[in-house]
Amino acid sequence: MSNQQGATRIQGIIVPLLSVILGLLIGAIVMWSFGYDAIAGYSAMLKGAFGSPFYVGELLREATPLILVALGFAVANTAGFFNIGVAGQTLFGWLASVSVAQLLPDLPKMILLPLCILAGVAAGALWAGIAGVLRAYFNTSEVIVTIMLNHTALYINNHIVRNVLTDSGDSTARITENASLRVPFLSELTRNSTLHAGIFIALIMIAAVWVLMKKTTYGFEFRSVGLNPDAADYAGMNAKKNIILAMLISGGLAGLGGAMEGLGNFQNMFVQGAMPAVGFDGMAVALLGIGSPIGILFAALLFSTLKIGGTSMPLMSGVPVEIVDIVIASIIFFVGASYIIRLLVNKLSKVNKKEVA
């Protein structure tokens, strides 16, 4: 490994860490500015996330769809696309998985559960594939197309829930045990938390995406297309095929994240007032994890700690839960402004070299 590659890798670790530290610092400043005890607030957050097996189970359950959605966003981003539509793809995966569970409730679990999961993956992939085809053959902006598809997914979902899955109802019945991802031993281990077997699927997908992106020809071609699609075409790679394939994989992973919500967390489908937060949070997790599967794992655990632990802050310390949103927004801001952090790191390293010399 060259010195330049080593420095780039170190910077890739330092930037997210500094973003988190600065985000937490901003949150502390806000708390102190309004008369709250920041130390007590963050202590309450940690107790609310790690204080009992129940909270740990809820944290891991919260992280499960975040990991999958973030992996989906990262695959598309590696290929050079900003797939803002992961929220809509997540929603379609959620809808499809629950719909199959409602249509075929009496199938054996060994058949029904995989079928529901595959339905979620397929729905997310097909919804993302629309943007992929339009980008590949008509050079349309995937950002604009996926934003429009997000709203389309929202209203289609609400129509299907009210007019197909129910008789003018706002939520479906709960899925049967045969379609559920919940398993007794995880509930017992975490004292009746909603942790489900989806956490194992998420961990498997982390390894699968790492292998795909680092050890296969497809991963190399995705990176090449992301860097320069014209050069990739000139080198004999099919840029159109790779654009569509990257979007299909991206949407499939987001749809899988939606299936985790439908089959593991909520266990039903309901009318949505807005796009699921897990879709946009998943994008933030991918950016904080710098697109690395391992980085995404740690970023998802951090976001889950903030969200699950944050619910205990008002009760334990009197700090409003909205502080958590400020911290998350600040972290995302500093990740987005990573150029500034890199510039500061470079200047500090140059100063240190001069002092050593």
GROMACS .gro file of N, CA and C in nm, residues 196-289:
model
  282
  196HIS      N    1  -3.582  -0.943   1.603
  196HIS     CA    2  -3.624  -1.057   1.521
  196HIS      C    3  -3.507  -1.111   1.440
  197ALA      N    4  -3.532  -1.217   1.367
  197ALA     CA    5  -3.426  -1.285   1.293
  197ALA      C    6  -3.371  -1.204   1.177
  198GLY      N    7  -3.434  -1.092   1.146
  198GLY     CA    8  -3.383  -1.006   1.040
  198GLY      C    9  -3.242  -0.956   1.066
  199ILE      N   10  -3.201  -0.950   1.193
  199ILE     CA   11  -3.066  -0.905   1.225
  199ILE      C   12  -2.962  -0.998   1.162
  200PHE      N   13  -2.992  -1.126   1.154
  200PHE     CA   14  -2.899  -1.221   1.092
  200PHE      C   15  -2.894  -1.200   0.940
  201ILE      N   16  -3.010  -1.169   0.882
  201ILE     CA   17  -3.015  -1.139   0.738
  201ILE      C   18  -2.931  -1.016   0.709
  202ALA      N   19  -2.941  -0.914   0.794
  202ALA     CA   20  -2.864  -0.791   0.774
  202ALA      C   21  -2.714  -0.818   0.780
  203LEU      N   22  -2.671  -0.900   0.875
  203LEU     CA   23  -2.529  -0.932   0.888
  203LEU      C   24  -2.479  -1.012   0.768
  204ILE      N   25  -2.563  -1.102   0.719
  204ILE     CA   26  -2.526  -1.180   0.599
  204ILE      C   27  -2.513  -1.087   0.479
  205MET      N   28  -2.603  -0.989   0.468
  205MET     CA   29  -2.598  -0.895   0.355
  205MET      C   30  -2.475  -0.805   0.361
  206ILE      N   31  -2.429  -0.773   0.483
  206ILE     CA   32  -2.305  -0.695   0.495
  206ILE      C   33  -2.190  -0.771   0.430
  207ALA      N   34  -2.180  -0.899   0.463
  207ALA     CA   35  -2.073  -0.982   0.404
  207ALA      C   36  -2.093  -0.998   0.254
  208ALA      N   37  -2.218  -1.018   0.211
  208ALA     CA   38  -2.246  -1.040   0.068
  208ALA      C   39  -2.213  -0.916  -0.015
  209VAL      N   40  -2.249  -0.799   0.036
  209VAL     CA   41  -2.220  -0.676  -0.039
  209VAL      C   42  -2.070  -0.649  -0.042
  210TRP      N   43  -2.001  -0.678   0.069
  210TRP     CA   44  -1.855  -0.660   0.070
  210TRP      C   45  -1.790  -0.748  -0.037
  211VAL      N   46  -1.831  -0.874  -0.044
  211VAL     CA   47  -1.777  -0.965  -0.145
  211VAL      C   48  -1.811  -0.915  -0.285
  212LEU      N   49  -1.937  -0.873  -0.305
  212LEU     CA   50  -1.981  -0.823  -0.436
  212LEU      C   51  -1.896  -0.706  -0.482
  213MET      N   52  -1.875  -0.609  -0.392
  213MET     CA   53  -1.808  -0.486  -0.433
  213MET      C   54  -1.656  -0.498  -0.438
  214LYS      N   55  -1.599  -0.589  -0.359
  214LYS     CA   56  -1.453  -0.596  -0.350
  214LYS      C   57  -1.392  -0.715  -0.423
  215LYS      N   58  -1.469  -0.823  -0.443
  215LYS     CA   59  -1.409  -0.946  -0.491
  215LYS      C   60  -1.468  -0.999  -0.622
  216THR      N   61  -1.559  -0.924  -0.681
  216THR     CA   62  -1.622  -0.973  -0.804
  216THR      C   63  -1.603  -0.875  -0.919
  217THR      N   64  -1.620  -0.927  -1.039
  217THR     CA   65  -1.611  -0.843  -1.159
  217THR      C   66  -1.720  -0.737  -1.159
  218TYR      N   67  -1.839  -0.774  -1.111
  218TYR     CA   68  -1.949  -0.677  -1.107
  218TYR      C   69  -1.913  -0.556  -1.021
  219GLY      N   70  -1.853  -0.580  -0.907
  219GLY     CA   71  -1.813  -0.470  -0.819
  219GLY      C   72  -1.712  -0.380  -0.886
  220PHE      N   73  -1.615  -0.440  -0.955
  220PHE     CA   74  -1.515  -0.361  -1.027
  220PHE      C   75  -1.581  -0.277  -1.136
  221GLU      N   76  -1.676  -0.337  -1.208
  221GLU     CA   77  -1.743  -0.264  -1.314
  221GLU      C   78  -1.832  -0.153  -1.259
  222PHE      N   79  -1.897  -0.177  -1.144
  222PHE     CA   80  -1.977  -0.071  -1.081
  222PHE      C   81  -1.889   0.049  -1.048
  223ARG      N   82  -1.772   0.022  -0.990
  223ARG     CA   83  -1.681   0.131  -0.954
  223ARG      C   84  -1.632   0.203  -1.079
  224SER      N   85  -1.605   0.127  -1.183
  224SER     CA   86  -1.557   0.188  -1.308
  224SER      C   87  -1.663   0.277  -1.371
  225VAL      N   88  -1.786   0.227  -1.374
  225VAL     CA   89  -1.897   0.307  -1.430
  225VAL      C   90  -1.919   0.431  -1.345
  226GLY      N   91  -1.905   0.416  -1.213
  226GLY     CA   92  -1.923   0.531  -1.125
  226GLY      C   93  -1.818   0.637  -1.146
  227LEU      N   94  -1.695   0.595  -1.176
  227LEU     CA   95  -1.587   0.692  -1.199
  227LEU      C   96  -1.598   0.757  -1.335
  228ASN      N   97  -1.626   0.678  -1.440
  228ASN     CA   98  -1.635   0.734  -1.575
  228ASN      C   99  -1.708   0.635  -1.665
  229PRO      N  100  -1.838   0.654  -1.689
  229PRO     CA  101  -1.913   0.558  -1.770
  229PRO      C  102  -1.864   0.550  -1.914
  230ASP      N  103  -1.816   0.661  -1.970
  230ASP     CA  104  -1.766   0.660  -2.108
  230ASP      C  105  -1.639   0.577  -2.119
  231ALA      N  106  -1.549   0.594  -2.021
  231ALA     CA  107  -1.425   0.514  -2.021
  231ALA      C  108  -1.457   0.367  -1.999
  232ALA      N  109  -1.557   0.339  -1.914
  232ALA     CA  110  -1.598   0.200  -1.891
  232ALA      C  111  -1.651   0.137  -2.019
  233ASP      N  112  -1.730   0.212  -2.094
  233ASP     CA  113  -1.780   0.164  -2.223
  233ASP      C  114  -1.665   0.138  -2.320
  234TYR      N  115  -1.569   0.231  -2.323
  234TYR     CA  116  -1.454   0.217  -2.413
  234TYR      C  117  -1.371   0.095  -2.378
  235ALA      N  118  -1.368   0.061  -2.247
  235ALA     CA  119  -1.291  -0.055  -2.201
  235ALA      C  120  -1.364  -0.187  -2.224
  236GLY      N  121  -1.484  -0.180  -2.282
  236GLY     CA  122  -1.558  -0.301  -2.314
  236GLY      C  123  -1.663  -0.339  -2.212
  237MET      N  124  -1.683  -0.257  -2.111
  237MET     CA  125  -1.788  -0.282  -2.013
  237MET      C  126  -1.921  -0.228  -2.066
  238ASN      N  127  -2.026  -0.298  -2.036
  238ASN     CA  128  -2.159  -0.254  -2.077
  238ASN      C  129  -2.214  -0.158  -1.972
  239ALA      N  130  -2.198  -0.028  -1.996
  239ALA     CA  131  -2.237   0.072  -1.896
  239ALA      C  132  -2.387   0.066  -1.869
  240LYS      N  133  -2.468   0.050  -1.973
  240LYS     CA  134  -2.613   0.046  -1.954
  240LYS      C  135  -2.653  -0.071  -1.865
  241LYS      N  136  -2.595  -0.188  -1.893
  241LYS     CA  137  -2.627  -0.306  -1.812
  241LYS      C  138  -2.588  -0.284  -1.667
  242ASN      N  139  -2.472  -0.224  -1.643
  242ASN     CA  140  -2.425  -0.203  -1.507
  242ASN      C  141  -2.506  -0.098  -1.433
  243ILE      N  142  -2.552   0.004  -1.505
  243ILE     CA  143  -2.638   0.106  -1.444
  243ILE      C  144  -2.767   0.041  -1.393
  244ILE      N  145  -2.830  -0.038  -1.481
  244ILE     CA  146  -2.956  -0.102  -1.444
  244ILE      C  147  -2.935  -0.204  -1.333
  245LEU      N  148  -2.828  -0.284  -1.344
  245LEU     CA  149  -2.802  -0.387  -1.244
  245LEU      C  150  -2.774  -0.324  -1.108
  246ALA      N  151  -2.696  -0.216  -1.105
  246ALA     CA  152  -2.667  -0.149  -0.978
  246ALA      C  153  -2.794  -0.097  -0.913
  247MET      N  154  -2.883  -0.041  -0.994
  247MET     CA  155  -3.008   0.012  -0.938
  247MET      C  156  -3.100  -0.102  -0.892
  248LEU      N  157  -3.100  -0.214  -0.964
  248LEU     CA  158  -3.181  -0.328  -0.921
  248LEU      C  159  -3.133  -0.382  -0.786
  249ILE      N  160  -3.000  -0.395  -0.771
  249ILE     CA  161  -2.945  -0.444  -0.644
  249ILE      C  162  -2.974  -0.344  -0.533
  250SER      N  163  -2.956  -0.217  -0.564
  250SER     CA  164  -2.982  -0.112  -0.466
  250SER      C  165  -3.127  -0.116  -0.418
  251GLY      N  166  -3.220  -0.122  -0.512
  251GLY     CA  167  -3.361  -0.128  -0.477
  251GLY      C  168  -3.398  -0.256  -0.406
  252GLY      N  169  -3.336  -0.368  -0.446
  252GLY     CA  170  -3.363  -0.496  -0.381
  252GLY      C  171  -3.324  -0.494  -0.234
  253LEU      N  172  -3.209  -0.435  -0.204
  253LEU     CA  173  -3.165  -0.425  -0.064
  253LEU      C  174  -3.257  -0.332   0.016
  254ALA      N  175  -3.298  -0.221  -0.046
  254ALA     CA  176  -3.392  -0.131   0.022
  254ALA      C  177  -3.525  -0.201   0.045
  255GLY      N  178  -3.572  -0.276  -0.056
  255GLY     CA  179  -3.696  -0.353  -0.040
  255GLY      C  180  -3.684  -0.457   0.069
  256LEU      N  181  -3.566  -0.517   0.082
  256LEU     CA  182  -3.541  -0.613   0.190
  256LEU      C  183  -3.552  -0.543   0.326
  257GLY      N  184  -3.500  -0.420   0.333
  257GLY     CA  185  -3.515  -0.343   0.456
  257GLY      C  186  -3.661  -0.318   0.489
  258GLY      N  187  -3.742  -0.291   0.386
  258GLY     CA  188  -3.885  -0.273   0.407
  258GLY      C  189  -3.952  -0.401   0.455
  259ALA      N  190  -3.909  -0.515   0.401
  259ALA     CA  191  -3.964  -0.644   0.445
  259ALA      C  192  -3.935  -0.668   0.593
  260MET      N  193  -3.819  -0.621   0.640
  260MET     CA  194  -3.787  -0.634   0.782
  260MET      C  195  -3.888  -0.558   0.869
  261GLU      N  196  -3.931  -0.443   0.820
  261GLU     CA  197  -4.031  -0.364   0.894
  261GLU      C  198  -4.166  -0.435   0.894
  262GLY      N  199  -4.203  -0.490   0.778
  262GLY     CA  200  -4.334  -0.553   0.766
  262GLY      C  201  -4.344  -0.688   0.834
  263LEU      N  202  -4.239  -0.768   0.825
  263LEU     CA  203  -4.243  -0.905   0.878
  263LEU      C  204  -4.183  -0.917   1.018
  264GLY      N  205  -4.103  -0.818   1.057
  264GLY     CA  206  -4.037  -0.828   1.186
  264GLY      C  207  -4.081  -0.726   1.288
  265ASN      N  208  -4.084  -0.599   1.247
  265ASN     CA  209  -4.113  -0.494   1.343
  265ASN      C  210  -4.263  -0.470   1.361
  266PHE      N  211  -4.328  -0.414   1.259
  266PHE     CA  212  -4.470  -0.379   1.272
  266PHE      C  213  -4.563  -0.499   1.250
  267GLN      N  214  -4.525  -0.590   1.161
  267GLN     CA  215  -4.602  -0.710   1.130
  267GLN      C  216  -4.739  -0.679   1.067
  268ASN      N  217  -4.748  -0.565   1.004
  268ASN     CA  218  -4.866  -0.533   0.924
  268ASN      C  219  -4.830  -0.417   0.831
  269MET      N  220  -4.926  -0.372   0.754
  269MET     CA  221  -4.907  -0.256   0.667
  269MET      C  222  -5.015  -0.155   0.698
  270PHE      N  223  -4.982  -0.027   0.692
  270PHE     CA  224  -5.082   0.075   0.726
  270PHE      C  225  -5.062   0.199   0.639
  271VAL      N  226  -5.163   0.283   0.641
  271VAL     CA  227  -5.157   0.409   0.565
  271VAL      C  228  -5.046   0.496   0.622
  272GLN      N  229  -4.964   0.549   0.532
  272GLN     CA  230  -4.850   0.630   0.573
  272GLN      C  231  -4.881   0.778   0.550
  273GLY      N  232  -4.851   0.861   0.649
  273GLY     CA  233  -4.867   1.004   0.631
  273GLY      C  234  -4.751   1.067   0.556
  274ALA      N  235  -4.638   1.000   0.556
  274ALA     CA  236  -4.518   1.048   0.486
  274ALA      C  237  -4.431   0.927   0.457
  275MET      N  238  -4.322   0.950   0.384
  275MET     CA  239  -4.232   0.839   0.353
  275MET      C  240  -4.170   0.785   0.483
  276PRO      N  241  -4.145   0.654   0.489
  276PRO     CA  242  -4.084   0.596   0.611
  276PRO      C  243  -3.949   0.660   0.641
  277ALA      N  244  -3.932   0.698   0.767
  277ALA     CA  245  -3.806   0.763   0.807
  277ALA      C  246  -3.686   0.674   0.785
  278VAL      N  247  -3.707   0.542   0.790
  278VAL     CA  248  -3.595   0.449   0.776
  278VAL      C  249  -3.527   0.465   0.640
  279GLY      N  250  -3.603   0.508   0.538
  279GLY     CA  251  -3.543   0.527   0.406
  279GLY      C  252  -3.441   0.639   0.406
  280PHE      N  253  -3.478   0.754   0.461
  280PHE     CA  254  -3.387   0.867   0.463
  280PHE      C  255  -3.277   0.849   0.567
  281ASP      N  256  -3.310   0.786   0.679
  281ASP     CA  257  -3.206   0.756   0.779
  281ASP      C  258  -3.102   0.659   0.722
  282GLY      N  259  -3.148   0.566   0.639
  282GLY     CA  260  -3.056   0.472   0.576
  282GLY      C  261  -2.957   0.542   0.486
  283MET      N  262  -3.001   0.645   0.415
  283MET     CA  263  -2.910   0.724   0.332
  283MET      C  264  -2.804   0.790   0.419
  284ALA      N  265  -2.846   0.848   0.532
  284ALA     CA  266  -2.751   0.913   0.623
  284ALA      C  267  -2.651   0.812   0.679
  285VAL      N  268  -2.699   0.693   0.711
  285VAL     CA  269  -2.610   0.588   0.762
  285VAL      C  270  -2.505   0.551   0.657
  286ALA      N  271  -2.547   0.541   0.531
  286ALA     CA  272  -2.453   0.507   0.424
  286ALA      C  273  -2.347   0.616   0.407
  287LEU      N  274  -2.388   0.742   0.416
  287LEU     CA  275  -2.293   0.852   0.402
  287LEU      C  276  -2.196   0.856   0.519
  288LEU      N  277  -2.247   0.834   0.641
  288LEU     CA  278  -2.158   0.833   0.756
  288LEU      C  279  -2.064   0.714   0.751
  289GLY      N  280  -2.111   0.602   0.701
  289GLY     CA  281  -2.027   0.482   0.689
  289GLY      C  282  -1.939   0.482   0.567
   0.00000   0.00000   0.00000
